[in-house]
């Protein structure tokens, strides 16, 4: 499932999560825009808790910048990254009725 973010119809500013008004110009209408690629800015590993620890393993949470025009967002990673600046493939995964940002690392 692709990941969609909001793009302002007036100034093309992109934001995530959705807002009632564009933070750049105040316009109140947006277009959903699919974003596929991102750049890794930072990540942290959160240890698994409770009984699910043996099944799920640790959660890798990252701050990423959607390419080419942003925005920055927090995403869950499927696999361990190797370096800041690494390219990622963004996608949405439905969790408890909401589509949340996920990413997987790209080779190279």
XYZ file of N, CA, C and O in Angstrom, residues 24-106:
332
model
N 2.075 26.549 5.707
C 2.872 27.523 4.958
C 2.040 28.732 4.514
O 2.523 29.859 4.560
N 0.784 28.487 4.069
C 0.011 29.608 3.507
C -1.391 29.757 4.090
O -2.079 30.730 3.809
N -1.863 28.789 4.872
C -3.183 28.877 5.485
C -4.331 28.374 4.630
O -5.472 28.366 5.069
N -4.054 27.929 3.402
C -5.100 27.403 2.524
C -5.701 26.140 3.143
O -5.028 25.408 3.860
N -6.974 25.883 2.849
C -7.639 24.751 3.510
C -7.992 23.590 2.585
O -8.803 22.746 2.938
N -7.369 23.505 1.403
C -7.639 22.380 0.519
C -6.326 21.711 0.124
O -5.358 22.387 -0.212
N -6.343 20.379 0.164
C -5.131 19.613 -0.123
C -5.413 18.525 -1.149
O -6.562 18.147 -1.375
N -4.337 18.043 -1.740
C -4.373 16.879 -2.618
C -3.616 15.752 -1.941
O -2.543 15.997 -1.382
N -4.113 14.518 -1.984
C -3.298 13.405 -1.514
C -2.218 13.102 -2.559
O -2.516 13.011 -3.745
N -0.972 12.993 -2.108
C 0.157 12.745 -2.998
C 0.909 11.527 -2.485
O 1.254 11.449 -1.300
N 1.153 10.564 -3.372
C 1.914 9.375 -2.987
C 3.393 9.722 -2.879
O 3.929 10.448 -3.712
N 4.025 9.241 -1.815
C 5.478 9.374 -1.654
C 6.061 7.971 -1.568
O 5.519 7.104 -0.891
N 7.160 7.763 -2.274
C 7.760 6.436 -2.332
C 9.123 6.355 -1.679
O 9.447 5.364 -1.048
N 9.945 7.376 -1.856
C 11.327 7.328 -1.392
C 11.568 8.308 -0.257
O 10.894 9.334 -0.154
N 12.558 7.972 0.569
C 12.913 8.824 1.695
C 14.397 8.692 1.986
O 15.060 7.761 1.535
N 14.887 9.648 2.773
C 16.269 9.638 3.250
C 16.237 9.488 4.765
O 15.480 10.177 5.448
N 17.050 8.590 5.286
C 17.119 8.342 6.720
C 17.868 9.472 7.418
O 18.994 9.811 7.041
N 17.242 10.069 8.435
C 17.868 11.142 9.202
C 18.368 10.663 10.567
O 19.395 11.120 11.047
N 17.629 9.753 11.194
C 18.008 9.210 12.504
C 17.150 7.979 12.773
O 16.079 7.824 12.195
N 17.642 7.098 13.678
C 16.826 5.958 14.070
C 17.176 5.542 15.494
O 18.219 5.882 16.017
N 16.253 4.803 16.080
C 16.465 4.230 17.401
C 15.831 2.849 17.420
O 14.895 2.574 16.677
N 16.371 1.988 18.266
C 15.847 0.631 18.410
C 15.177 0.537 19.771
O 15.793 0.817 20.798
N 13.913 0.153 19.751
C 13.148 0.003 20.986
C 12.986 -1.487 21.259
O 12.442 -2.207 20.415
N 13.467 -1.965 22.417
C 13.365 -3.395 22.704
C 11.911 -3.850 22.781
O 11.032 -3.092 23.159
N 11.683 -5.080 22.391
C 10.349 -5.669 22.483
C 9.971 -5.830 23.947
O 10.822 -6.013 24.807
N 8.673 -5.762 24.208
C 8.186 -5.867 25.584
C 7.241 -7.057 25.728
O 6.545 -7.416 24.793
N 7.221 -7.638 26.894
C 6.247 -8.666 27.232
C 6.380 -9.944 26.431
O 7.435 -10.296 25.935
N 5.244 -10.647 26.283
C 5.204 -11.940 25.601
C 5.510 -11.834 24.116
O 5.952 -12.793 23.502
N 5.270 -10.665 23.516
C 5.488 -10.498 22.074
C 6.977 -10.391 21.735
O 7.342 -10.395 20.579
N 7.841 -10.299 22.736
C 9.274 -10.091 22.498
C 9.874 -11.202 21.629
O 10.701 -10.933 20.770
N 9.459 -12.443 21.863
C 10.033 -13.546 21.099
C 9.560 -13.552 19.648
O 10.270 -13.996 18.769
N 8.350 -13.040 19.392
C 7.783 -13.083 18.050
C 8.163 -11.869 17.215
O 8.596 -11.999 16.087
N 7.982 -10.674 17.749
C 8.115 -9.460 16.953
C 9.539 -8.917 16.914
O 9.930 -8.307 15.939
N 10.298 -9.105 17.948
C 11.627 -8.523 18.009
C 11.544 -7.036 18.313
O 10.478 -6.489 18.557
N 12.681 -6.348 18.273
C 12.680 -4.929 18.607
C 12.025 -4.090 17.501
O 11.996 -4.490 16.337
N 11.506 -2.931 17.874
C 10.926 -1.992 16.912
C 11.998 -0.985 16.524
O 12.670 -0.429 17.392
N 12.156 -0.744 15.242
C 13.111 0.246 14.741
C 12.296 1.448 14.271
O 11.507 1.348 13.330
N 12.475 2.573 14.954
C 11.724 3.795 14.686
C 12.687 4.816 14.087
O 13.776 5.025 14.625
N 12.279 5.477 12.999
C 13.189 6.383 12.298
C 12.531 7.716 11.980
O 11.321 7.787 11.764
N 13.353 8.746 11.945
C 12.954 10.031 11.394
C 13.481 10.061 9.968
O 14.665 9.801 9.740
N 12.602 10.341 9.011
C 12.976 10.310 7.600
C 12.460 11.567 6.908
O 11.523 12.212 7.372
N 13.080 11.896 5.787
C 12.597 12.987 4.941
C 12.130 12.380 3.630
O 12.913 11.740 2.922
N 10.840 12.575 3.330
C 10.302 12.093 2.058
C 10.992 12.842 0.925
O 11.232 14.051 1.021
N 11.319 12.129 -0.136
C 12.018 12.732 -1.273
C 11.072 12.876 -2.453
O 10.193 12.036 -2.631
N 11.189 13.922 -3.242
C 12.230 14.940 -3.205
C 11.877 16.176 -2.387
O 12.751 16.984 -2.086
N 10.604 16.355 -2.011
C 10.170 17.635 -1.435
C 9.671 17.566 -0.001
O 8.920 18.425 0.424
N 10.045 16.540 0.755
C 9.587 16.442 2.132
C 8.163 15.930 2.187
O 7.594 15.555 1.174
N 7.623 15.889 3.358
C 8.058 16.421 4.642
C 8.890 15.420 5.434
O 9.144 14.311 4.975
N 9.276 15.834 6.639
C 9.902 14.898 7.579
C 8.777 14.155 8.283
O 7.724 14.726 8.552
N 9.007 12.875 8.565
C 8.019 12.092 9.294
C 8.699 10.987 10.068
O 9.868 10.681 9.837
N 7.969 10.429 10.983
C 8.457 9.297 11.775
C 7.863 8.037 11.166
O 6.658 7.964 10.915
N 8.723 7.052 10.903
C 8.279 5.810 10.274
C 8.874 4.619 11.013
O 9.924 4.729 11.636
N 8.210 3.512 10.918
C 8.729 2.255 11.453
C 9.501 1.566 10.333
O 9.039 1.529 9.195
N 10.681 1.028 10.642
C 11.504 0.350 9.648
C 11.321 -1.161 9.741
O 11.234 -1.720 10.831
N 11.304 -1.811 8.592
C 11.210 -3.272 8.549
C 12.541 -3.932 8.869
O 12.571 -5.051 9.362
N 13.634 -3.265 8.529
C 14.949 -3.867 8.724
C 15.929 -2.816 9.238
O 15.669 -1.618 9.179
N 17.059 -3.275 9.764
C 18.039 -2.394 10.395
C 18.796 -1.581 9.339
O 19.368 -2.150 8.415
N 18.817 -0.253 9.477
C 19.589 0.565 8.547
C 21.081 0.476 8.866
O 21.467 -0.021 9.927
N 21.893 0.979 7.936
C 23.340 0.932 8.144
C 23.970 2.305 8.357
O 25.020 2.401 8.972
N 23.334 3.375 7.835
C 23.950 4.697 7.971
C 22.932 5.821 7.749
O 21.919 5.623 7.077
N 23.227 6.971 8.342
C 22.434 8.172 8.118
C 22.547 8.534 6.634
O 23.613 8.413 6.035
N 21.477 8.965 6.041
C 21.472 9.284 4.619
C 21.059 8.121 3.740
O 20.889 8.288 2.535
N 20.907 6.946 4.331
C 20.511 5.764 3.557
C 19.139 6.002 2.916
O 18.258 6.617 3.509
N 18.979 5.501 1.708
C 17.706 5.623 0.999
C 16.750 4.543 1.471
O 17.149 3.409 1.729
N 15.477 4.936 1.561
C 14.425 4.048 2.037
C 13.267 4.050 1.060
O 13.056 5.025 0.342
N 12.496 2.959 1.056
C 11.256 2.874 0.298
C 10.109 3.002 1.298
O 9.983 2.188 2.215
N 9.290 4.042 1.139
C 8.155 4.275 2.033
C 6.936 3.496 1.568
O 6.732 3.304 0.375
N 6.125 3.094 2.523
C 4.833 2.480 2.226
C 3.952 2.628 3.446
O 4.421 2.946 4.545
N 2.664 2.463 3.255
C 1.722 2.540 4.361
C 1.299 1.152 4.787
O 1.157 0.251 3.963
N 1.128 0.983 6.088
C 0.643 -0.293 6.614
C -0.515 0.009 7.558
O -0.375 0.844 8.451
N -1.635 -0.665 7.341
C -2.800 -0.403 8.181
C -2.620 -1.058 9.540
O -2.293 -2.241 9.654
N -2.814 -0.253 10.567
C -2.719 -0.708 11.948
C -3.873 -0.098 12.731
O -3.999 1.128 12.783
N -4.716 -0.911 13.280
C -5.858 -0.475 14.077
C -6.709 0.550 13.329
O -7.122 1.574 13.869
N -6.944 0.291 12.038
C -7.812 1.143 11.245
C -7.168 2.399 10.678
O -7.841 3.191 10.037
N -5.872 2.602 10.904
C -5.160 3.779 10.390
C -3.984 3.321 9.548
O -3.345 2.320 9.857
N -3.681 4.066 8.495
C -2.510 3.773 7.683
C -1.334 4.561 8.239
O -1.376 5.794 8.302
N -0.310 3.841 8.684
C 0.865 4.462 9.286
C 2.078 4.288 8.379
O 2.164 3.321 7.621
N 3.045 5.224 8.452
C 4.223 5.139 7.590
C 5.209 4.067 8.044
O 5.571 3.986 9.210
N 5.633 3.262 7.087
C 6.662 2.251 7.268
C 7.692 2.451 6.171
O 7.422 3.118 5.160
N 8.866 1.858 6.341
C 9.901 1.951 5.307
C 10.778 0.713 5.361
O 10.908 0.062 6.390
N 11.396 0.433 4.213
C 12.401 -0.631 4.147
C 13.646 -0.021 3.520
O 13.542 0.888 2.682
N 14.791 -0.510 3.930
C 16.040 0.029 3.399
C 16.242 -0.424 1.963
O 15.811 -1.498 1.569
N 16.888 0.435 1.178
C 17.247 0.105 -0.202
C 18.723 -0.193 -0.271
O 19.518 0.420 0.451
